[in-house]
Amino acid sequence: MALHVYGVLRGGTPLPELPETAGVGDSPGEVWSVEYDDLAALVSEIADDYAPTDHDGARHLDVLARLIVETTVLPVRFGTVAPDEDAVRFEVLEPAAAELRSQLRALDGFVELRVDLTFDEQEALRGALAASPELRGLAGQADGDLEQRIGVGEIVTEGVAEWTRQQGEQVAAPLTRLARLSVPLNAGNTLVARLALLVARDRVTEMDEAVRQLRSQLSTVDVEYVGPLPPYDFLDAREPEAERTSRWGW
Amino acid sequence: MTVATQGVNRAPRPSSLADVLEIVLDKGIVIDAYVRVAVVGIELLTIDARVVIASVDTYLRFAEAVNRLDLQPTKQVSGLPGMMDEITESSAEQKTKGALSGVKDTAKDVFTSVTGSGSEEEGEQASSKRKEPAKRGSRASKSSASSDEEG
């Protein structure tokens, strides 16, 4: 038997109720925490020949998402396995203890929320063309061979991606205002502006309300709203105190 | 979703498995270069190919759309007061390319990672295991920041 590591949290944190079979693997087991000093790692037992599947990836995230609702947890890269509890203590927690503590302090009380804004293709295309004479000049030009059409399409796609990014920034302004930090993410889709928001746990309902309003205002934009997730996109955030100081520390 | 306290539709995690994998495989704290701890991977060869196909497909779709697009409603076009005149091609290009190479890198990275954790092979696997997490570790400091910075 070996252990799968989910994340790191403060030692002594009571775990929320999780199904007894919440873990990853073919015969999923219980998730518990291995403590070292004032830190703890969430683990579950896996078979020695554990070969993770995409389904396990979802379970891994589900466990962490359940935790983050109640307590600060730092996600560990999916697939991290250790042979036993001592390896978790002395190879996962101990060597990185100082940094883990600092990350836990920096992210204490915060969760990640994600918003995907999916724009209408025609609207995006018109917007991109309106913004660029070069793109307008390409209208009607994509009539050559495959390579030529791909070339034209690539330029148009880039224009649309830029339009989406800028629109996303504008549209999401009421949401980013409620967040401590925000970062645009690549959604892998030209029409989707994706945003990760670091939000205080006690302000999630405010964010819910802001998203609800946004949805009711935007008829042509689809708003997907996800979370709370562990702060995957903010693991390098500094402690709020340091953030404030550095802002004025010039 | 019956008597929800608030009428907000918030999903606990992304609905698409691809988005879930993008999060858990590419982000999170990496335990680097230790002897007994390893990162085991999922084989994701298909994602690499799918991304390339999807982007060409998008290019062709937009090429066709811009061909078909009726540019007559100039009222609307000129009505937008050139609000995005300063489109920077380079940044858009960078973004797209960065995205593609980023995903490729991930798939390759994942594919080459060690699978299985058989304790009976501990001795002979130890050296190869040690190398893999080290490589991932060097990426880790970057990837915990914005994924857009990669590539």
mmCIF file of C-alpha atoms in Angstrom:
data_model
loop_
_atom_site.group_PDB
_atom_site.id
_atom_site.type_symbol
_atom_site.label_atom_id
_atom_site.label_comp_id
_atom_site.label_asym_id
_atom_site.label_seq_id
_atom_site.Cartn_x
_atom_site.Cartn_y
_atom_site.Cartn_z
ATOM 1 C CA MET A 1 0.000 0.000 0.000
ATOM 2 C CA ALA A 2 1.114 3.538 -0.701
ATOM 3 C CA LEU A 3 -0.354 6.979 -0.055
ATOM 4 C CA HIS A 4 -1.766 9.557 -2.406
ATOM 5 C CA VAL A 5 -1.224 13.152 -1.272
ATOM 6 C CA TYR A 6 -4.004 15.688 -1.876
ATOM 7 C CA GLY A 7 -2.971 18.848 -0.154
ATOM 8 C CA VAL A 8 -1.469 20.585 2.833
ATOM 9 C CA LEU A 9 -3.288 22.320 5.651
ATOM 10 C CA ARG A 10 -2.702 23.423 9.208
ATOM 11 C CA GLY A 11 -2.220 20.647 11.705
ATOM 12 C CA GLY A 12 -5.113 20.025 14.059
ATOM 13 C CA THR A 13 -7.707 21.193 11.544
ATOM 14 C CA PRO A 14 -10.840 19.093 11.943
ATOM 15 C CA LEU A 15 -11.655 17.530 8.590
ATOM 16 C CA PRO A 16 -15.130 17.974 7.177
ATOM 17 C CA GLU A 17 -17.208 14.909 6.723
ATOM 18 C CA LEU A 18 -16.126 13.124 3.580
ATOM 19 C CA PRO A 19 -17.538 9.902 2.187
ATOM 20 C CA GLU A 20 -15.522 6.909 3.394
ATOM 21 C CA THR A 21 -14.702 6.183 -0.216
ATOM 22 C CA ALA A 22 -13.690 9.701 -1.199
ATOM 23 C CA GLY A 23 -10.157 8.732 -2.169
ATOM 24 C CA VAL A 24 -8.589 8.044 -5.545
ATOM 25 C CA GLY A 25 -7.787 4.634 -6.973
ATOM 26 C CA ASP A 26 -9.632 1.476 -7.915
ATOM 27 C CA SER A 27 -10.777 0.755 -4.382
ATOM 28 C CA PRO A 28 -11.095 4.270 -2.992
ATOM 29 C CA GLY A 29 -10.534 4.607 0.693
ATOM 30 C CA GLU A 30 -10.851 7.094 3.482
ATOM 31 C CA VAL A 31 -9.048 10.429 3.433
ATOM 32 C CA TRP A 32 -7.142 11.345 6.587
ATOM 33 C CA SER A 33 -4.396 13.718 7.599
ATOM 34 C CA VAL A 34 -0.771 12.996 8.447
ATOM 35 C CA GLU A 35 0.613 15.593 10.817
ATOM 36 C CA TYR A 36 4.075 17.027 11.126
ATOM 37 C CA ASP A 37 4.651 19.848 13.585
ATOM 38 C CA ASP A 38 1.928 22.437 12.906
ATOM 39 C CA LEU A 39 1.292 21.145 9.369
ATOM 40 C CA ALA A 40 -0.794 18.316 7.989
ATOM 41 C CA ALA A 41 -1.057 16.535 4.649
ATOM 42 C CA LEU A 42 -4.261 14.985 3.393
ATOM 43 C CA VAL A 43 -3.734 11.446 2.183
ATOM 44 C CA SER A 44 -5.560 8.269 1.234
ATOM 45 C CA GLU A 45 -4.378 4.744 0.642
ATOM 46 C CA ILE A 46 -3.691 3.533 -2.888
ATOM 47 C CA ALA A 47 -2.561 0.213 -4.317
ATOM 48 C CA ASP A 48 1.100 -0.220 -5.175
ATOM 49 C CA ASP A 49 0.260 -0.461 -8.850
ATOM 50 C CA TYR A 50 -1.921 2.660 -8.761
ATOM 51 C CA ALA A 51 -2.182 4.179 -12.229
ATOM 52 C CA PRO A 52 -4.232 7.363 -12.054
ATOM 53 C CA THR A 53 -7.067 7.980 -14.469
ATOM 54 C CA ASP A 54 -8.864 11.207 -15.378
ATOM 55 C CA HIS A 55 -11.617 10.063 -13.058
ATOM 56 C CA ASP A 56 -9.094 10.065 -10.194
ATOM 57 C CA GLY A 57 -8.151 13.612 -11.164
ATOM 58 C CA ALA A 58 -11.754 14.652 -10.614
ATOM 59 C CA ARG A 59 -11.883 12.830 -7.254
ATOM 60 C CA HIS A 60 -8.689 14.538 -6.177
ATOM 61 C CA LEU A 61 -10.206 17.928 -6.947
ATOM 62 C CA ASP A 62 -13.495 16.985 -5.274
ATOM 63 C CA VAL A 63 -11.723 16.185 -2.006
ATOM 64 C CA LEU A 64 -9.890 19.516 -2.046
ATOM 65 C CA ALA A 65 -12.990 21.437 -3.078
ATOM 66 C CA ARG A 66 -14.851 19.931 -0.123
ATOM 67 C CA LEU A 67 -12.074 21.069 2.225
ATOM 68 C CA ILE A 68 -11.726 24.590 0.890
ATOM 69 C CA VAL A 69 -15.334 25.355 1.716
ATOM 70 C CA GLU A 70 -14.341 25.284 5.370
ATOM 71 C CA THR A 71 -10.604 25.628 5.695
ATOM 72 C CA THR A 72 -7.486 26.799 3.917
ATOM 73 C CA VAL A 73 -5.821 24.036 1.958
ATOM 74 C CA LEU A 74 -2.874 24.154 -0.435
ATOM 75 C CA PRO A 75 -3.351 21.755 -3.336
ATOM 76 C CA VAL A 76 -0.506 19.362 -4.087
ATOM 77 C CA ARG A 77 0.100 18.373 -7.704
ATOM 78 C CA PHE A 78 -2.166 15.483 -8.669
ATOM 79 C CA GLY A 79 -0.392 12.130 -8.739
ATOM 80 C CA THR A 80 1.969 12.802 -5.840
ATOM 81 C CA VAL A 81 2.480 9.463 -4.097
ATOM 82 C CA ALA A 82 4.493 8.418 -1.086
ATOM 83 C CA PRO A 83 5.201 4.917 0.222
ATOM 84 C CA ASP A 84 4.188 5.637 3.826
ATOM 85 C CA GLU A 85 3.317 8.280 6.414
ATOM 86 C CA ASP A 86 6.938 8.954 7.299
ATOM 87 C CA ALA A 87 7.751 9.818 3.701
ATOM 88 C CA VAL A 88 4.868 12.289 3.794
ATOM 89 C CA ARG A 89 6.165 13.815 7.027
ATOM 90 C CA PHE A 90 9.820 14.010 6.153
ATOM 91 C CA GLU A 91 9.825 14.418 2.390
ATOM 92 C CA VAL A 92 6.659 16.432 1.816
ATOM 93 C CA LEU A 93 6.054 18.500 4.930
ATOM 94 C CA GLU A 94 9.364 18.909 6.707
ATOM 95 C CA PRO A 95 11.606 20.147 3.862
ATOM 96 C CA ALA A 96 9.091 22.755 2.714
ATOM 97 C CA ALA A 97 7.678 23.612 6.133
ATOM 98 C CA ALA A 98 8.670 27.277 6.182
ATOM 99 C CA GLU A 99 7.293 27.953 2.733
ATOM 100 C CA LEU A 100 4.125 25.972 3.372
ATOM 101 C CA ARG A 101 3.458 27.954 6.540
ATOM 102 C CA SER A 102 3.965 31.207 4.721
ATOM 103 C CA GLN A 103 1.623 30.121 1.911
ATOM 104 C CA LEU A 104 -1.000 29.028 4.405
ATOM 105 C CA ARG A 105 -0.795 32.401 6.141
ATOM 106 C CA ALA A 106 -0.957 34.291 2.846
ATOM 107 C CA LEU A 107 -4.044 32.416 1.704
ATOM 108 C CA ASP A 108 -5.763 32.022 5.046
ATOM 109 C CA GLY A 109 -9.476 32.643 4.686
ATOM 110 C CA PHE A 110 -9.406 32.876 0.889
ATOM 111 C CA VAL A 111 -10.826 30.675 -1.837
ATOM 112 C CA GLU A 112 -10.520 30.655 -5.608
ATOM 113 C CA LEU A 113 -13.562 31.271 -7.760
ATOM 114 C CA ARG A 114 -13.525 31.009 -11.524
ATOM 115 C CA VAL A 115 -15.631 32.723 -14.109
ATOM 116 C CA ASP A 116 -15.875 31.795 -17.779
ATOM 117 C CA LEU A 117 -17.461 34.430 -19.995
ATOM 118 C CA THR A 118 -18.435 32.930 -23.320
ATOM 119 C CA PHE A 119 -19.119 35.540 -25.958
ATOM 120 C CA ASP A 120 -21.311 35.221 -29.002
ATOM 121 C CA GLU A 121 -19.236 34.388 -32.073
ATOM 122 C CA GLN A 122 -20.880 36.886 -34.403
ATOM 123 C CA GLU A 123 -20.632 39.629 -31.842
ATOM 124 C CA ALA A 124 -16.968 38.873 -31.190
ATOM 125 C CA LEU A 125 -16.187 38.739 -34.880
ATOM 126 C CA ARG A 126 -17.894 42.054 -35.543
ATOM 127 C CA GLY A 127 -16.189 43.592 -32.560
ATOM 128 C CA ALA A 128 -12.783 42.409 -33.695
ATOM 129 C CA LEU A 129 -13.376 43.663 -37.228
ATOM 130 C CA ALA A 130 -14.613 47.001 -35.979
ATOM 131 C CA ALA A 131 -11.400 47.387 -34.062
ATOM 132 C CA SER A 132 -9.037 46.534 -36.879
ATOM 133 C CA PRO A 133 -8.851 47.809 -40.482
ATOM 134 C CA GLU A 134 -6.453 44.974 -41.209
ATOM 135 C CA LEU A 135 -9.058 42.401 -40.255
ATOM 136 C CA ARG A 136 -11.725 44.182 -42.282
ATOM 137 C CA GLY A 137 -9.376 44.010 -45.260
ATOM 138 C CA LEU A 138 -9.356 40.237 -44.927
ATOM 139 C CA ALA A 139 -13.088 39.893 -45.468
ATOM 140 C CA GLY A 140 -13.623 37.959 -48.653
ATOM 141 C CA GLN A 141 -9.946 37.041 -48.878
ATOM 142 C CA ALA A 142 -10.183 33.570 -47.473
ATOM 143 C CA ASP A 143 -10.928 31.887 -50.763
ATOM 144 C CA GLY A 144 -7.626 30.318 -51.676
ATOM 145 C CA ASP A 145 -6.177 26.938 -50.848
ATOM 146 C CA LEU A 146 -6.254 25.389 -47.430
ATOM 147 C CA GLU A 147 -3.016 26.949 -46.309
ATOM 148 C CA GLN A 148 -4.129 30.414 -47.324
ATOM 149 C CA ARG A 149 -7.441 30.009 -45.525
ATOM 150 C CA ILE A 150 -5.694 28.774 -42.401
ATOM 151 C CA GLY A 151 -3.425 31.832 -42.588
ATOM 152 C CA VAL A 152 -6.348 34.248 -42.812
ATOM 153 C CA GLY A 153 -8.183 32.343 -40.127
ATOM 154 C CA GLU A 154 -5.234 32.547 -37.778
ATOM 155 C CA ILE A 155 -5.097 36.341 -38.036
ATOM 156 C CA VAL A 156 -8.837 36.650 -37.528
ATOM 157 C CA THR A 157 -8.708 34.238 -34.605
ATOM 158 C CA GLU A 158 -6.013 36.290 -32.917
ATOM 159 C CA GLY A 159 -8.062 39.438 -33.391
ATOM 160 C CA VAL A 160 -11.106 37.757 -31.901
ATOM 161 C CA ALA A 161 -9.046 36.421 -28.981
ATOM 162 C CA GLU A 162 -7.835 39.920 -28.212
ATOM 163 C CA TRP A 163 -11.365 41.302 -28.428
ATOM 164 C CA THR A 164 -12.554 38.568 -26.052
ATOM 165 C CA ARG A 165 -9.784 39.309 -23.598
ATOM 166 C CA GLN A 166 -10.568 43.023 -23.507
ATOM 167 C CA GLN A 167 -14.315 42.546 -23.324
ATOM 168 C CA GLY A 168 -13.837 39.985 -20.583
ATOM 169 C CA GLU A 169 -11.822 42.443 -18.569
ATOM 170 C CA GLN A 170 -14.504 45.123 -18.921
ATOM 171 C CA VAL A 171 -17.452 42.859 -18.275
ATOM 172 C CA ALA A 172 -15.845 41.241 -15.225
ATOM 173 C CA ALA A 173 -14.911 44.526 -13.575
ATOM 174 C CA PRO A 174 -17.727 44.301 -10.975
ATOM 175 C CA LEU A 175 -16.364 40.868 -9.992
ATOM 176 C CA THR A 176 -12.681 41.715 -9.845
ATOM 177 C CA ARG A 177 -13.544 44.603 -7.549
ATOM 178 C CA LEU A 178 -14.722 42.099 -4.946
ATOM 179 C CA ALA A 179 -11.600 39.972 -5.212
ATOM 180 C CA ARG A 180 -8.299 40.425 -3.447
ATOM 181 C CA LEU A 181 -6.470 39.263 -6.565
ATOM 182 C CA SER A 182 -7.546 38.231 -10.022
ATOM 183 C CA VAL A 183 -5.750 36.675 -12.941
ATOM 184 C CA PRO A 184 -6.891 35.995 -16.510
ATOM 185 C CA LEU A 185 -6.450 32.373 -17.552
ATOM 186 C CA ASN A 186 -6.263 30.812 -20.948
ATOM 187 C CA ALA A 187 -9.469 28.871 -21.505
ATOM 188 C CA GLY A 188 -8.231 27.363 -24.768
ATOM 189 C CA ASN A 189 -11.230 28.828 -26.556
ATOM 190 C CA THR A 190 -11.122 32.045 -28.538
ATOM 191 C CA LEU A 191 -14.573 33.069 -27.393
ATOM 192 C CA VAL A 192 -14.073 32.440 -23.694
ATOM 193 C CA ALA A 193 -12.563 34.920 -21.250
ATOM 194 C CA ARG A 194 -11.609 32.976 -18.132
ATOM 195 C CA LEU A 195 -10.805 34.617 -14.872
ATOM 196 C CA ALA A 196 -9.550 33.258 -11.560
ATOM 197 C CA LEU A 197 -10.510 35.320 -8.506
ATOM 198 C CA LEU A 198 -9.048 35.104 -5.024
ATOM 199 C CA VAL A 199 -11.954 35.910 -2.756
ATOM 200 C CA ALA A 200 -12.351 36.007 1.013
ATOM 201 C CA ARG A 201 -14.516 33.105 2.104
ATOM 202 C CA ASP A 202 -16.944 35.461 3.827
ATOM 203 C CA ARG A 203 -17.382 37.475 0.641
ATOM 204 C CA VAL A 204 -18.416 34.561 -1.561
ATOM 205 C CA THR A 205 -22.090 35.433 -1.166
ATOM 206 C CA GLU A 206 -21.340 38.974 -2.328
ATOM 207 C CA MET A 207 -19.621 37.505 -5.354
ATOM 208 C CA ASP A 208 -22.617 35.213 -5.917
ATOM 209 C CA GLU A 209 -24.834 38.259 -6.002
ATOM 210 C CA ALA A 210 -22.514 40.127 -8.371
ATOM 211 C CA VAL A 211 -22.486 37.143 -10.716
ATOM 212 C CA ARG A 212 -26.256 36.907 -10.548
ATOM 213 C CA GLN A 213 -26.546 40.553 -11.536
ATOM 214 C CA LEU A 214 -24.025 40.124 -14.321
ATOM 215 C CA ARG A 215 -26.023 37.218 -15.705
ATOM 216 C CA SER A 216 -29.220 39.180 -15.691
ATOM 217 C CA GLN A 217 -27.549 42.104 -17.467
ATOM 218 C CA LEU A 218 -25.796 40.134 -20.181
ATOM 219 C CA SER A 219 -28.103 38.531 -22.648
ATOM 220 C CA THR A 220 -25.509 37.421 -25.193
ATOM 221 C CA VAL A 221 -22.768 36.300 -22.822
ATOM 222 C CA ASP A 222 -22.868 32.947 -21.100
ATOM 223 C CA VAL A 223 -21.449 33.107 -17.572
ATOM 224 C CA GLU A 224 -20.069 29.916 -16.056
ATOM 225 C CA TYR A 225 -19.265 30.266 -12.380
ATOM 226 C CA VAL A 226 -17.193 27.686 -10.516
ATOM 227 C CA GLY A 227 -15.923 27.254 -7.005
ATOM 228 C CA PRO A 228 -14.860 27.530 -4.350
ATOM 229 C CA LEU A 229 -11.679 25.813 -5.486
ATOM 230 C CA PRO A 230 -8.371 25.587 -3.652
ATOM 231 C CA PRO A 231 -6.259 28.645 -4.540
ATOM 232 C CA TYR A 232 -4.518 26.915 -7.464
ATOM 233 C CA ASP A 233 -3.790 30.137 -9.310
ATOM 234 C CA PHE A 234 -2.640 32.115 -6.299
ATOM 235 C CA LEU A 235 -0.119 29.858 -4.625
ATOM 236 C CA ASP A 236 2.497 32.570 -4.998
ATOM 237 C CA ALA A 237 0.333 35.206 -3.311
ATOM 238 C CA ARG A 238 2.112 37.004 -0.518
ATOM 239 C CA GLU A 239 0.647 37.741 2.848
ATOM 240 C CA PRO A 240 -1.899 40.583 2.653
ATOM 241 C CA GLU A 241 0.279 42.699 4.909
ATOM 242 C CA ALA A 242 3.223 42.387 2.539
ATOM 243 C CA GLU A 243 0.983 43.162 -0.428
ATOM 244 C CA ARG A 244 -0.127 46.406 1.145
ATOM 245 C CA THR A 245 3.354 47.436 2.079
ATOM 246 C CA SER A 246 4.791 46.735 -1.330
ATOM 247 C CA ARG A 247 2.073 48.729 -3.031
ATOM 248 C CA TRP A 248 3.288 51.830 -1.297
ATOM 249 C CA GLY A 249 6.800 50.671 -0.772
ATOM 250 C CA TRP A 250 8.386 52.655 -3.540
ATOM 251 C CA MET B 1 -30.997 22.891 -6.557
ATOM 252 C CA THR B 2 -34.451 22.900 -5.093
ATOM 253 C CA VAL B 3 -34.847 25.438 -2.330
ATOM 254 C CA ALA B 4 -31.490 27.090 -2.753
ATOM 255 C CA THR B 5 -30.824 29.908 -0.354
ATOM 256 C CA GLN B 6 -29.623 32.034 -3.197
ATOM 257 C CA GLY B 7 -30.504 31.650 -6.825
ATOM 258 C CA VAL B 8 -26.912 31.494 -7.969
ATOM 259 C CA ASN B 9 -25.777 28.750 -10.214
ATOM 260 C CA ARG B 10 -22.276 28.001 -8.973
ATOM 261 C CA ALA B 11 -20.697 24.646 -9.818
ATOM 262 C CA PRO B 12 -18.331 23.123 -7.249
ATOM 263 C CA ARG B 13 -15.870 22.237 -9.981
ATOM 264 C CA PRO B 14 -15.529 22.692 -13.760
ATOM 265 C CA SER B 15 -18.043 20.664 -15.685
ATOM 266 C CA SER B 16 -15.576 19.535 -18.311
ATOM 267 C CA LEU B 17 -13.129 16.814 -17.369
ATOM 268 C CA ALA B 18 -10.519 18.496 -19.562
ATOM 269 C CA ASP B 19 -10.744 21.623 -17.434
ATOM 270 C CA VAL B 20 -10.474 19.557 -14.268
ATOM 271 C CA LEU B 21 -7.342 17.862 -15.586
ATOM 272 C CA GLU B 22 -5.871 21.139 -16.692
ATOM 273 C CA ILE B 23 -6.123 22.297 -13.089
ATOM 274 C CA VAL B 24 -4.916 19.238 -11.235
ATOM 275 C CA LEU B 25 -2.161 18.215 -13.651
ATOM 276 C CA ASP B 26 -0.693 21.581 -14.332
ATOM 277 C CA LYS B 27 -1.063 23.394 -11.049
ATOM 278 C CA GLY B 28 -0.488 22.749 -7.392
ATOM 279 C CA ILE B 29 2.520 22.383 -5.184
ATOM 280 C CA VAL B 30 5.198 20.103 -6.532
ATOM 281 C CA ILE B 31 7.288 18.043 -4.175
ATOM 282 C CA ASP B 32 10.619 18.052 -5.884
ATOM 283 C CA ALA B 33 13.586 15.779 -5.948
ATOM 284 C CA TYR B 34 12.917 13.431 -3.092
ATOM 285 C CA VAL B 35 13.795 9.834 -3.015
ATOM 286 C CA ARG B 36 10.625 8.132 -1.916
ATOM 287 C CA VAL B 37 7.983 10.583 -3.088
ATOM 288 C CA ALA B 38 7.086 10.666 -6.770
ATOM 289 C CA VAL B 39 4.558 12.130 -9.148
ATOM 290 C CA VAL B 40 2.765 9.529 -11.237
ATOM 291 C CA GLY B 41 1.094 10.652 -14.431
ATOM 292 C CA ILE B 42 -1.841 10.002 -16.688
ATOM 293 C CA GLU B 43 -1.252 9.209 -20.333
ATOM 294 C CA LEU B 44 -2.658 12.104 -22.238
ATOM 295 C CA LEU B 45 -1.267 11.739 -25.741
ATOM 296 C CA THR B 46 -4.612 12.462 -27.291
ATOM 297 C CA ILE B 47 -4.870 15.917 -25.782
ATOM 298 C CA ASP B 48 -1.831 17.095 -27.713
ATOM 299 C CA ALA B 49 -3.300 16.069 -31.038
ATOM 300 C CA ARG B 50 -6.710 17.372 -30.133
ATOM 301 C CA VAL B 51 -5.410 20.850 -29.386
ATOM 302 C CA VAL B 52 -3.704 21.148 -32.765
ATOM 303 C CA ILE B 53 -6.763 19.902 -34.608
ATOM 304 C CA ALA B 54 -9.020 22.200 -32.622
ATOM 305 C CA SER B 55 -6.949 25.278 -33.387
ATOM 306 C CA VAL B 56 -6.828 24.607 -37.140
ATOM 307 C CA ASP B 57 -10.524 23.969 -37.008
ATOM 308 C CA THR B 58 -11.040 27.322 -35.296
ATOM 309 C CA TYR B 59 -8.890 29.105 -37.883
ATOM 310 C CA LEU B 60 -10.929 27.663 -40.734
ATOM 311 C CA ARG B 61 -14.178 28.465 -39.027
ATOM 312 C CA PHE B 62 -13.220 32.092 -38.487
ATOM 313 C CA ALA B 63 -11.789 32.391 -42.002
ATOM 314 C CA GLU B 64 -15.124 31.264 -43.359
ATOM 315 C CA ALA B 65 -17.076 33.439 -40.986
ATOM 316 C CA VAL B 66 -15.161 36.552 -41.936
ATOM 317 C CA ASN B 67 -15.748 35.703 -45.587
ATOM 318 C CA ARG B 68 -19.452 35.382 -45.083
ATOM 319 C CA LEU B 69 -19.811 38.263 -42.725
ATOM 320 C CA ASP B 70 -21.999 41.000 -44.086
ATOM 321 C CA LEU B 71 -19.972 44.112 -43.535
ATOM 322 C CA GLN B 72 -22.813 46.350 -44.566
ATOM 323 C CA PRO B 73 -23.969 47.483 -41.142
ATOM 324 C CA THR B 74 -21.229 50.105 -41.183
ATOM 325 C CA LYS B 75 -23.352 52.173 -38.857
ATOM 326 C CA GLN B 76 -22.638 49.666 -36.190
ATOM 327 C CA VAL B 77 -19.020 49.261 -37.146
ATOM 328 C CA SER B 78 -18.149 52.913 -37.198
ATOM 329 C CA GLY B 79 -20.478 53.441 -34.283
ATOM 330 C CA LEU B 80 -18.053 51.662 -32.050
ATOM 331 C CA PRO B 81 -15.721 54.575 -31.491
ATOM 332 C CA GLY B 82 -12.586 52.687 -32.364
ATOM 333 C CA MET B 83 -12.571 51.543 -28.814
ATOM 334 C CA MET B 84 -10.025 48.884 -29.439
ATOM 335 C CA ASP B 85 -7.875 50.531 -32.024
ATOM 336 C CA GLU B 86 -4.724 49.582 -30.321
ATOM 337 C CA ILE B 87 -5.065 45.859 -30.837
ATOM 338 C CA THR B 88 -1.643 44.518 -30.321
ATOM 339 C CA GLU B 89 -1.144 41.665 -32.687
ATOM 340 C CA SER B 90 1.947 40.547 -30.930
ATOM 341 C CA SER B 91 0.254 40.015 -27.627
ATOM 342 C CA ALA B 92 -2.555 38.025 -29.190
ATOM 343 C CA GLU B 93 -0.088 35.947 -31.096
ATOM 344 C CA GLN B 94 1.982 35.338 -28.059
ATOM 345 C CA LYS B 95 -1.048 34.285 -26.136
ATOM 346 C CA THR B 96 -2.178 31.757 -28.709
ATOM 347 C CA LYS B 97 1.244 30.288 -29.204
ATOM 348 C CA GLY B 98 1.924 30.266 -25.524
ATOM 349 C CA ALA B 99 -1.281 28.404 -24.960
ATOM 350 C CA LEU B 100 -0.500 25.777 -27.527
ATOM 351 C CA SER B 101 3.047 25.127 -26.478
ATOM 352 C CA GLY B 102 1.949 25.154 -22.877
ATOM 353 C CA VAL B 103 -0.484 22.338 -23.429
ATOM 354 C CA LYS B 104 1.951 20.375 -25.537
ATOM 355 C CA ASP B 105 4.506 20.667 -22.852
ATOM 356 C CA THR B 106 2.069 19.369 -20.319
ATOM 357 C CA ALA B 107 1.080 16.348 -22.319
ATOM 358 C CA LYS B 108 4.676 15.467 -23.029
ATOM 359 C CA ASP B 109 5.637 16.121 -19.490
ATOM 360 C CA VAL B 110 2.890 13.941 -18.189
ATOM 361 C CA PHE B 111 3.552 11.187 -20.631
ATOM 362 C CA THR B 112 7.183 10.891 -19.735
ATOM 363 C CA SER B 113 6.489 10.901 -16.050
ATOM 364 C CA VAL B 114 6.932 7.784 -14.026
ATOM 365 C CA THR B 115 3.954 5.496 -13.799
ATOM 366 C CA GLY B 116 3.344 3.024 -11.042
ATOM 367 C CA SER B 117 4.894 3.035 -7.639
ATOM 368 C CA GLY B 118 5.725 -0.613 -7.058
ATOM 369 C CA SER B 119 7.554 -0.747 -3.806
ATOM 370 C CA GLU B 120 9.272 -3.988 -4.743
ATOM 371 C CA GLU B 121 11.159 -2.146 -7.471
ATOM 372 C CA GLU B 122 12.049 0.629 -5.126
ATOM 373 C CA GLY B 123 15.800 0.199 -5.490
ATOM 374 C CA GLU B 124 16.146 0.187 -9.264
ATOM 375 C CA GLN B 125 13.474 2.830 -9.804
ATOM 376 C CA ALA B 126 14.794 5.217 -7.251
ATOM 377 C CA SER B 127 17.260 6.912 -9.556
ATOM 378 C CA SER B 128 14.848 7.437 -12.424
ATOM 379 C CA LYS B 129 12.182 8.658 -10.054
ATOM 380 C CA ARG B 130 14.521 11.157 -8.578
ATOM 381 C CA LYS B 131 15.139 12.793 -11.930
ATOM 382 C CA GLU B 132 11.538 13.199 -12.899
ATOM 383 C CA PRO B 133 10.246 15.137 -9.920
ATOM 384 C CA ALA B 134 13.305 17.372 -10.133
ATOM 385 C CA LYS B 135 12.366 18.409 -13.645
ATOM 386 C CA ARG B 136 8.807 19.055 -12.627
ATOM 387 C CA GLY B 137 10.014 20.939 -9.635
ATOM 388 C CA SER B 138 11.793 23.462 -11.777
ATOM 389 C CA ARG B 139 8.559 24.194 -13.583
ATOM 390 C CA ALA B 140 6.624 24.400 -10.398
ATOM 391 C CA SER B 141 7.684 27.802 -9.247
ATOM 392 C CA LYS B 142 6.512 29.180 -12.554
ATOM 393 C CA SER B 143 3.277 27.314 -12.898
ATOM 394 C CA SER B 144 1.996 28.328 -9.539
ATOM 395 C CA ALA B 145 1.815 31.815 -10.971
ATOM 396 C CA SER B 146 -0.349 32.696 -13.924
ATOM 397 C CA SER B 147 -0.418 29.971 -16.523
ATOM 398 C CA ASP B 148 -0.220 32.676 -19.183
ATOM 399 C CA GLU B 149 3.310 33.355 -18.237
ATOM 400 C CA GLU B 150 4.444 30.007 -19.446
ATOM 401 C CA GLY B 151 5.457 29.182 -22.971
#
